[in-house]
C-alpha positions as MATLAB code, in Angstrom:
seq = 'MIDAYEDPGTPDSRSGGRYLWWLVARQPRRCAAGAMFGSVWMVLLAATPYLMARAIDDGLEPGDMGALALWSGALFTVGAFNSWLSIMRHRTMTRVRMDANFRTVKVVVGQAVRLGAWLPRQMGAGEVVTIGVGDVQTISQSLTVVGPGVGAVVAYLAVAVLLVSVSPLIAAVVLLGIPVIVLLVGPLLGRLQGSETEYRERQGVLTARIGDLAGGLRVLAGLGGKTLVADAFRRDSQRLREQGYRVGAVTSWVQALGIGLPTLFLAVVTWLAARLAAQGDITVGQLVSVYGYVAVLVGPVSFWVECGYQISRGLVCARRVVRFLRLEPMPDTGTRDAPSEPSALYDPESGVRVLPGRLTALVAEHPADATTILDRLARYTPSNATWGDTRLDEIALNQIRRRILLADHEADLFAGTLQDMIRPVGGAGNCATSHDRPAAATQHNTALQTALHTAAAEDIVQALPDGLNTHMAAQARNLSGGQRQRIRLVRALLADPEILLTVEPTSALDAHTEATVADRLGEARHGRTTIVTTTSPLVLDRTDTVHYLVDGKVAASGSHHELLGTTPGYRALVARDTEEAVR';
ca = [
      21.155    1.380   -3.370;
      19.021   -1.743   -3.166;
      18.860   -3.842   -6.292;
      15.594   -4.585   -7.891;
      16.076   -8.229   -7.310;
      17.903   -7.948   -3.864;
      16.285   -9.296   -0.716;
      15.171   -6.192    1.175;
      15.740   -7.963    4.508;
      13.380   -8.709    7.493;
      11.896   -5.474    8.627;
      11.483   -4.481   12.260;
       7.785   -4.146   12.751;
       7.666   -3.722   16.359;
       6.920   -0.004   16.053;
       7.136    2.879   13.507;
      10.225    4.132   15.097;
      11.963    0.744   14.926;
      11.051    0.499   11.281;
      12.720    3.750   10.636;
      15.839    2.791   12.377;
      15.758   -0.559   10.455;
      15.873    1.470    7.186;
      18.808    3.204    8.507;
      20.555    0.082    9.811;
      20.325   -1.628    6.186;
      22.490    0.944    4.662;
      24.885    1.878    7.544;
      27.954    2.984    5.408;
      25.725    5.338    3.300;
      24.103    6.826    6.280;
      27.505    7.400    8.037;
      28.790    8.990    4.932;
      25.928   11.194    4.608;
      26.294   12.175    8.391;
      29.859   12.859    7.855;
      29.374   14.886    4.865;
      26.498   17.093    6.639;
      28.472   17.562    9.673;
      31.863   18.737    7.931;
      29.783   20.835    5.629;
      28.005   22.605    8.484;
      31.207   22.725   10.599;
      32.905   24.534    7.706;
      29.867   26.961    7.396;
      30.473   27.781   10.992;
      34.200   28.288   10.315;
      33.608   30.868    7.549;
      32.906   33.579   10.353;
      36.056   32.706   12.137;
      38.281   33.025    8.959;
      36.530   36.371    8.365;
      37.259   37.549   11.773;
      41.006   36.612   11.454;
      41.079   38.383    8.285;
      39.748   41.554    9.753;
      41.721   41.515   13.145;
      45.087   40.099   11.620;
      44.992   41.666    8.198;
      42.544   44.387    7.539;
      42.622   46.408   10.779;
      46.503   46.378   11.230;
      47.035   46.757    7.548;
      48.858   43.646    7.003;
      48.156   42.738    3.374;
      50.006   39.291    3.524;
      47.855   38.158    6.419;
      44.554   39.561    4.667;
      45.539   37.548    1.566;
      46.374   34.480    3.495;
      43.082   34.453    5.389;
      41.168   35.576    2.197;
      42.734   32.607    0.421;
      41.880   30.159    3.156;
      38.236   31.566    3.082;
      38.115   30.894   -0.611;
      39.365   27.407   -0.175;
      37.055   26.501    2.466;
      34.234   27.827    0.453;
      35.090   25.823   -2.602;
      35.759   22.659   -0.653;
      32.402   23.121    1.271;
      30.626   23.450   -2.187;
      31.925   20.013   -3.199;
      30.943   18.776    0.256;
      27.348   20.138   -0.189;
      27.174   18.188   -3.583;
      28.332   14.878   -2.142;
      25.983   15.564    0.895;
      23.114   15.889   -1.348;
      23.922   13.090   -3.560;
      24.563   10.666   -0.637;
      21.288   11.737    1.070;
      19.373   11.158   -2.177;
      20.717    7.698   -2.318;
      19.770    7.044    1.252;
      16.122    8.243    0.546;
      15.759    6.136   -2.612;
      17.133    3.095   -0.837;
      14.500    3.591    1.886;
      12.048    4.304   -0.770;
      12.628    1.176   -2.860;
      13.227   -1.178    0.153;
       9.633   -0.053    1.642;
       8.080   -0.602   -1.638;
       9.789   -4.180   -1.865;
       8.680   -4.857    1.707;
       5.060   -3.837    1.187;
       4.767   -5.566   -2.279;
       6.318   -8.757   -0.682;
       3.789   -8.550    2.174;
       0.913   -8.010   -0.286;
       2.066  -11.123   -2.193;
       2.547  -13.237    0.934;
      -1.066  -12.294    2.131;
      -2.506  -13.069   -1.315;
      -6.318  -13.747   -1.023;
      -6.226  -12.737    2.642;
      -5.317   -9.065    1.813;
      -8.684   -7.745    0.838;
     -10.227   -9.507    3.843;
      -7.968   -7.604    6.292;
      -7.260   -4.251    4.855;
      -9.065   -2.105    2.237;
      -7.507   -1.440   -1.012;
      -7.562    2.393   -0.443;
      -5.347    1.987    2.544;
      -2.885   -0.264    0.637;
      -2.835    2.421   -2.233;
      -2.253    5.238    0.301;
       0.744    3.289    1.720;
       2.296    2.786   -1.774;
       1.543    6.058   -3.145;
       2.038    8.533   -0.267;
       3.436    6.888    2.919;
       6.347    5.336    1.096;
       7.705    8.766    0.057;
       7.167   10.399    3.357;
       9.101    7.597    5.214;
      12.059    8.032    2.835;
      12.004   11.846    3.328;
      12.179   11.480    7.144;
      15.676    9.810    6.921;
      17.125   13.238    6.252;
      17.757   13.313    9.925;
      20.875   11.049    9.473;
      22.610   13.678    7.227;
      21.850   17.353    7.768;
      20.130   16.319   11.145;
      23.415   14.859   12.593;
      25.392   17.713   10.892;
      23.169   20.196   12.590;
      23.902   18.823   16.186;
      27.862   18.745   15.346;
      27.697   22.335   14.034;
      25.833   23.476   16.994;
      28.358   22.038   19.318;
      31.266   23.456   17.261;
      29.760   26.957   17.393;
      29.169   26.782   21.117;
      32.975   25.989   21.495;
      33.950   28.846   19.294;
      31.773   31.299   21.128;
      33.289   30.178   24.467;
      36.634   31.663   23.074;
      34.983   35.022   22.222;
      32.543   35.554   25.274;
      31.323   33.016   27.871;
      28.187   35.112   28.143;
      27.130   34.919   24.497;
      28.174   31.221   24.541;
      25.737   30.688   27.604;
      22.969   32.614   25.833;
      23.415   30.641   22.751;
      23.568   27.114   24.514;
      20.362   27.931   26.342;
      18.475   29.735   23.790;
      18.579   27.113   20.968;
      17.128   24.351   23.071;
      14.395   26.589   24.147;
      13.449   27.421   20.473;
      13.387   23.660   19.754;
      11.157   22.926   22.956;
       8.802   25.616   21.850;
       8.219   23.874   18.504;
       7.966   20.304   20.110;
       4.171   20.414   21.144;
       3.399   21.612   17.497;
       5.055   18.340   16.319;
       2.927   16.157   18.645;
      -0.304   17.920   17.315;
       0.953   17.476   13.736;
       1.233   13.655   14.335;
      -2.422   13.562   15.407;
      -3.703   15.687   12.471;
      -1.589   13.728    9.993;
      -2.721   10.274   11.371;
      -6.524   11.281   10.826;
      -5.677   12.980    7.568;
      -4.137    9.602    6.153;
      -6.977    7.507    7.353;
      -9.428    9.807    5.588;
      -7.182    9.613    2.360;
      -7.158    5.882    2.567;
     -11.021    5.686    2.755;
     -11.547    8.390   -0.041;
      -8.832    6.366   -2.147;
     -10.895    3.096   -1.837;
     -14.121    5.034   -2.896;
     -12.215    6.232   -5.839;
     -11.398    2.716   -7.060;
     -15.041    1.566   -6.484;
     -16.375    4.365   -8.575;
     -13.976    3.673  -11.301;
     -14.966    0.108  -11.389;
     -18.648    0.627  -11.081;
     -19.254    3.938  -12.943;
     -21.239    2.265  -15.754;
     -23.492    0.328  -13.453;
     -24.066    3.567  -11.387;
     -25.127    5.475  -14.520;
     -27.386    2.672  -15.614;
     -29.128    2.461  -12.200;
     -29.300    6.363  -11.993;
     -27.287    6.392   -8.809;
     -24.336    8.392  -10.281;
     -25.527   11.785   -8.759;
     -26.194   10.208   -5.347;
     -22.744    8.757   -5.187;
     -21.207   11.846   -6.580;
     -22.774   13.931   -3.703;
     -21.385   11.413   -1.132;
     -17.986   11.667   -2.700;
     -17.967   15.403   -2.749;
     -18.917   15.382    1.030;
     -16.054   12.953    1.803;
     -13.617   14.948   -0.296;
     -14.620   18.077    1.363;
     -13.920   16.670    4.847;
     -10.658   15.408    3.746;
      -9.848   18.980    2.379;
     -10.825   20.438    5.815;
      -8.488   17.911    7.517;
      -5.740   18.676    5.085;
      -6.252   22.380    6.054;
      -5.777   21.467    9.677;
      -2.585   19.720    8.926;
      -1.515   22.544    6.775;
      -2.117   25.080    9.549;
      -0.003   23.177   11.891;
       2.592   22.699    9.395;
       2.777   26.376    8.525;
       3.313   27.242   12.261;
       6.086   24.598   12.380;
       7.910   25.994    9.425;
       7.176   29.732   10.349;
       8.606   29.122   13.782;
      11.487   27.177   12.392;
      12.578   30.241   10.624;
      11.287   33.090   12.588;
      12.349   32.069   16.080;
      16.117   31.513   15.080;
      16.072   34.846   13.191;
      14.725   36.716   16.367;
      17.281   34.959   18.353;
      19.867   36.216   15.966;
      18.840   39.739   16.645;
      19.045   39.391   20.367;
      22.385   37.875   20.241;
      23.658   40.428   17.759;
      22.571   43.191   19.966;
      24.228   41.599   22.900;
      27.476   41.335   21.019;
      27.249   44.990   19.775;
      27.094   46.177   23.344;
      29.980   44.086   24.375;
      31.957   45.597   21.341;
      30.985   49.114   22.374;
      32.320   48.528   25.819;
      35.519   47.047   24.477;
      34.994   43.605   25.768;
      35.326   42.034   22.282;
      36.972   43.177   19.109;
      35.202   44.377   15.875;
      36.380   40.983   14.299;
      34.877   39.075   17.075;
      31.815   41.063   16.735;
      31.598   40.102   13.074;
      32.279   36.482   13.980;
      29.610   36.457   16.576;
      27.006   37.578   13.996;
      28.315   34.991   11.494;
      28.270   32.176   14.096;
      24.577   32.919   15.025;
      23.732   33.489   11.516;
      25.061   30.018   10.557;
      23.247   28.548   13.528;
      19.841   29.637   11.814;
      20.546   26.692    9.336;
      21.092   23.849   11.839;
      18.131   25.034   14.083;
      15.867   25.133   10.898;
      17.221   21.640   10.020;
      16.255   20.542   13.546;
      12.807   21.804   13.042;
      12.452   20.450    9.695;
      13.802   17.041   10.762;
      11.522   16.993   13.658;
       8.612   17.851   11.325;
       9.835   15.054    8.689;
      10.229   12.454   11.479;
       6.693   13.245   12.969;
       5.172   12.635    9.530;
       7.442    9.594    8.969;
       6.387    7.937   12.189;
       2.796    8.361   11.316;
       3.432    6.726    7.899;
       5.733    4.070    9.401;
       3.043    2.984   11.902;
       0.694    2.468    8.924;
       3.344    0.197    7.212;
       4.099   -1.544   10.414;
       0.445   -2.287   10.929;
       0.337   -3.653    7.193;
       3.423   -5.770    7.914;
       1.858   -7.313   11.139;
      -1.018   -8.841    9.163;
      -0.802  -12.451    8.984;
      -2.562  -15.079    6.593;
      -4.438  -17.886    8.171;
      -1.702  -20.230    9.435;
      -1.235  -23.406    7.494;
      -1.143  -25.972   10.330;
      -2.497  -28.762    8.040;
      -0.553  -32.002    7.663;
      -2.948  -34.399    6.372;
      -3.374  -35.212    2.621;
      -6.499  -34.189    0.881;
      -9.040  -37.200   -0.063;
      -7.534  -39.258   -2.841;
     -11.071  -39.514   -4.634;
     -13.890  -37.126   -5.173;
     -15.576  -36.439   -1.861;
     -18.275  -34.059   -0.448;
     -17.606  -30.655    1.055;
     -19.704  -30.034    4.190;
     -20.182  -26.758    6.304;
     -21.460  -27.483    9.596;
     -22.191  -23.857   10.455;
     -24.602  -23.543    7.648;
     -25.691  -27.024    6.969;
     -24.442  -26.895    3.347;
     -23.477  -30.158    1.934;
     -21.914  -30.406   -1.663;
     -22.005  -33.932   -3.268;
     -18.941  -34.453   -5.461;
     -19.595  -34.482   -9.259;
     -22.690  -32.290   -9.126;
     -23.615  -28.682   -9.923;
     -24.884  -26.998   -6.746;
     -26.446  -23.542   -6.200;
     -26.493  -21.577   -2.908;
     -29.381  -19.064   -3.070;
     -29.363  -16.527   -0.098;
     -31.686  -13.738    0.973;
     -28.471  -11.790    1.730;
     -25.846  -12.575   -0.969;
     -22.951  -12.057    1.494;
     -24.044  -15.109    3.465;
     -23.452  -17.321    0.479;
     -20.169  -15.802   -0.087;
     -19.075  -16.296    3.407;
     -19.887  -20.070    3.044;
     -17.853  -20.355   -0.006;
     -15.004  -18.673    2.079;
     -15.291  -21.377    4.581;
     -15.357  -24.276    1.949;
     -12.359  -22.820    0.167;
     -10.494  -22.237    3.496;
     -10.260  -18.513    3.344;
     -11.706  -18.136    6.850;
     -11.439  -20.420    9.923;
     -14.197  -22.969   10.228;
     -15.132  -26.473   11.005;
     -15.734  -27.288    7.248;
     -14.700  -30.867    6.065;
     -13.746  -32.491    2.925;
     -14.774  -36.027    2.956;
     -14.086  -37.124    6.580;
     -11.147  -34.602    7.233;
     -11.532  -31.114    8.469;
     -10.294  -28.606    5.860;
      -7.761  -26.954    8.548;
      -6.036  -30.404    8.900;
      -5.296  -30.697    5.181;
      -2.108  -29.132    3.782;
      -3.029  -25.836    2.238;
      -1.085  -26.173   -0.856;
      -3.272  -29.409   -1.679;
      -6.462  -27.285   -1.126;
      -5.177  -24.597   -3.359;
      -4.377  -27.009   -6.031;
      -7.739  -28.750   -6.122;
     -10.294  -26.166   -4.931;
     -10.547  -22.783   -6.679;
     -12.725  -19.838   -5.519;
     -13.643  -17.618   -8.501;
     -14.829  -14.395   -7.193;
     -16.872  -12.037   -9.564;
     -14.665   -9.260   -8.792;
     -11.359  -10.948   -9.029;
      -8.465   -8.760  -10.260;
      -7.606   -8.875  -13.889;
      -3.943   -7.717  -14.514;
      -2.942   -5.487  -17.264;
      -1.194   -7.163  -20.323;
      -2.536   -9.246  -23.452;
      -5.741  -11.029  -23.070;
      -3.913  -14.291  -23.458;
      -1.797  -13.539  -20.396;
      -4.730  -12.135  -18.633;
      -6.695  -15.584  -18.707;
      -3.942  -17.875  -18.490;
      -3.791  -19.595  -15.179;
      -0.534  -19.814  -13.191;
       1.065  -23.102  -13.896;
      -1.305  -23.764  -16.806;
      -0.707  -26.133  -19.639;
       2.484  -25.695  -21.534;
       4.216  -23.603  -18.888;
       6.489  -26.438  -17.703;
       6.620  -28.578  -20.881;
      10.105  -29.672  -22.465;
      10.996  -28.731  -25.894;
      10.009  -32.260  -27.046;
       6.607  -31.896  -25.425;
       5.870  -28.246  -26.346;
       3.850  -28.737  -29.550;
       1.600  -31.309  -27.921;
       1.138  -29.187  -24.657;
       0.445  -25.944  -26.999;
      -2.279  -27.829  -28.918;
      -3.736  -29.104  -25.560;
      -3.669  -25.552  -24.296;
      -5.353  -24.229  -27.221;
      -8.078  -26.747  -27.197;
      -8.700  -26.246  -23.507;
      -8.634  -22.319  -24.182;
     -11.245  -22.676  -26.966;
     -13.438  -24.814  -24.837;
     -13.306  -22.240  -21.920;
     -14.193  -19.426  -24.193;
     -17.175  -21.451  -25.704;
     -18.319  -22.330  -22.361;
     -18.191  -18.706  -20.996;
     -19.659  -17.544  -24.396;
     -16.724  -15.205  -24.770;
     -15.714  -16.018  -28.346;
     -17.387  -12.758  -29.603;
     -14.986  -10.803  -27.199;
     -11.943  -12.233  -28.753;
     -13.487  -11.717  -32.212;
     -14.128   -8.175  -31.558;
     -10.776   -7.189  -30.200;
      -8.313   -5.885  -32.993;
      -5.478   -8.425  -32.166;
      -7.546  -11.059  -30.793;
      -6.037  -12.798  -27.762;
      -2.952  -10.667  -28.278;
      -4.712   -7.401  -27.688;
      -3.133   -5.505  -24.885;
      -5.843   -4.989  -21.894;
      -5.911   -2.464  -19.396;
      -5.801   -3.203  -15.572;
      -8.954   -4.753  -14.588;
      -9.867   -4.954  -18.198;
     -11.488   -1.558  -17.936;
     -11.662   -1.424  -21.768;
     -14.348   -4.137  -21.750;
     -18.023   -3.867  -20.372;
     -18.965   -5.328  -17.022;
     -20.504   -8.309  -18.745;
     -17.383   -9.118  -20.708;
     -15.111   -8.829  -17.686;
     -17.266  -11.276  -15.842;
     -17.134  -13.737  -18.747;
     -13.422  -13.240  -18.922;
     -13.156  -14.203  -15.466;
     -15.140  -17.241  -15.973;
     -12.918  -18.231  -18.736;
      -9.767  -18.022  -16.652;
     -11.425  -20.033  -13.895;
     -12.609  -22.811  -16.392;
      -9.176  -22.907  -17.915;
      -7.656  -23.680  -14.474;
      -9.779  -26.607  -14.542;
      -9.971  -27.324  -10.726;
     -11.408  -30.535   -9.244;
     -13.800  -28.254   -7.144;
     -14.943  -24.905   -8.610;
     -16.655  -22.425   -6.421;
     -18.050  -19.316   -8.394;
     -19.550  -16.085   -6.739;
     -22.414  -14.687   -9.107;
     -20.718  -15.780  -12.370;
     -23.433  -14.486  -14.495;
     -24.961  -11.552  -12.676;
     -23.806   -9.000  -15.228;
     -24.904  -10.964  -18.343;
     -28.191  -10.255  -20.303;
     -30.597  -13.163  -20.214;
     -29.882  -14.704  -23.604;
     -26.086  -14.938  -22.835;
     -26.820  -15.962  -19.110;
     -28.896  -19.001  -20.440;
     -26.246  -19.855  -22.862;
     -23.581  -19.925  -20.146;
     -25.652  -21.945  -17.718;
     -26.322  -24.604  -20.419;
     -22.713  -24.856  -21.356;
     -21.160  -24.736  -17.690;
     -23.104  -27.747  -16.710;
     -21.876  -29.633  -19.806;
     -18.149  -28.491  -19.418;
     -18.019  -29.307  -15.656;
     -19.832  -32.596  -15.997;
     -18.612  -35.135  -13.425;
     -16.560  -32.438  -11.448;
     -17.950  -30.312   -8.498;
     -19.149  -26.957   -9.233;
     -20.801  -24.604   -6.771;
     -22.513  -21.213   -7.805;
     -24.066  -18.454   -5.764;
     -26.913  -16.988   -7.688;
     -30.666  -16.068   -7.673;
     -31.020  -16.262  -11.306;
     -33.723  -18.896  -12.385;
     -31.876  -19.340  -15.636;
     -28.840  -20.745  -13.826;
     -30.890  -22.413  -10.978;
     -33.054  -24.387  -13.642;
     -29.906  -26.126  -14.773;
     -28.311  -27.099  -11.469;
     -28.615  -30.568   -9.705;
     -29.057  -29.356   -6.144;
     -30.236  -25.969   -4.810;
     -29.557  -24.909   -1.066;
     -31.904  -22.057    0.020;
     -30.260  -20.216    2.807;
     -31.893  -17.922    5.410;
     -29.709  -16.032    7.780;
     -26.766  -18.075    6.607;
     -28.482  -21.379    7.384;
     -29.964  -24.063    4.977;
     -33.667  -23.605    5.178;
     -34.462  -25.971    2.206;
     -32.661  -28.098   -0.299;
     -33.803  -29.762   -3.480;
     -34.019  -29.075   -7.230;
     -35.045  -25.567   -8.599;
     -38.630  -26.837   -9.420;
     -39.005  -28.581   -6.084;
     -38.314  -25.363   -4.143;
     -40.461  -23.295   -6.185;
     -43.280  -25.456   -5.248;
     -42.544  -26.112   -1.621;
     -40.689  -22.903   -0.287;
     -42.605  -19.619   -0.513;
     -39.551  -17.673    0.636;
     -37.437  -19.246   -2.239;
     -40.177  -18.562   -4.775;
     -40.574  -14.939   -3.825;
     -36.763  -14.498   -3.962;
     -36.033  -16.102   -7.441;
     -39.119  -15.979   -9.465;
     -39.068  -13.406  -12.062;
     -42.707  -13.479  -13.066;
     -46.066  -15.222  -12.197;
     -45.587  -17.753  -14.722;
     -42.315  -18.791  -13.245;
     -43.839  -18.884   -9.727;
     -46.690  -21.005  -10.785;
     -44.700  -23.517  -12.912;
];
């Protein structure tokens, strides 16, 4: 089974079927062993009626107790050996499924890490969660076909050969009848794939909505929108339930036919064999063996139907995984160095120019327009943006990531201590030698206290039972929305980038705290380039330059007070009262 730290390999993402085959090819010996155990196990199940027939014909009917004991002993031995084979088959197939499960998890997690900040821009969180929670398990379960599935084929052929020796007519009926049963179930499997695909897509959408509700429940309650959102969620969940019923209906027919049709076929063949026995064409022992053979075939045929069902579902889930694996981050084709000295950022598409060393604000009628501009300036979307005299897409991406930080107001906060939650990757002290550690630790603590002070977050640490060592839930859900926003700002400040781009860094704060953060942010970032998107006059009053955006384009630029006096649209957007508008 795959080790936790083992390379899972490069998946075949050309199609869902090829991905499933790749999972099999990554563990060929184990899959071969599962196929061998499954085949021998099912063949020996088919051998049981043969041994029973010999015991009847050679021992019981002529009264030969020695032959009866011999064949009875062989029957017991085969049964005991087959019990051991059944254990080994189940154990081996469990390992096959677990390997496929863990390997898919590692592949998906590795792809998520590789995509990084590109992931939420290309796929919703709900779909990723659905892949990790449901699709992985379904994919691993579909690999059952390499064990009992192969065994079912081998057992079917073995029984067909045995039946030829009893009656060519019965053998022909069995050989033609079983494929007909499988073909009858085939159209249902195609319908199942369609229903399952739609169900998984709806499930991903609903999962994403659950995540949104969990993160914004307090805000919804405060705004009085909890009932409205609850009604929408109830409608979506009812539609998902109805789709689940449709999937269940098809599944129930598949499973019912998988058991019912072979049983009906067993009755037909048994009736035919009984007529041949009554006519003297076959012996009583052969009649018993025919019944046993066909009864044994119920298992392989049921396995075929079950494997078809599992593969149909596995293909649906594998296609979703493959679609995720095909996502690519923006290619890093940059080869040039970033500017060696502080330089201006310029976005030609919007007309935003950010001078180095200044605190600049973007004010937009539609907040998404300002966020899109920051994405371009941080090179998270293709653009013609420049840094100094060089296009951003011509600069090596690692240099951009080291010097430009985009701090989203909904950035993820990972579970752990508060200290770990706000510590930037590669932060102070991480790579210090033993000789430098005391000095590095002191420097880090100083920077941490400065960042906490700037974000007005000291009270958060003081209120926690163990301070910075307090364990925090994922996304810091044990804090309020305003506290989480300040923690995110602390983390961004502690990274101390040359250029800091922040999205609505104070939107969830009360007026007093917001004013405090605005005052301290300018001081802490003095001489370094900082951009904020906001419509708060408390923040705008403390910025050096404001760009007012209309439909994603710069409509006016200047100081906050200049724009209040000269730009009616700006004044209507940001002025909170009449006094502010007149001033």
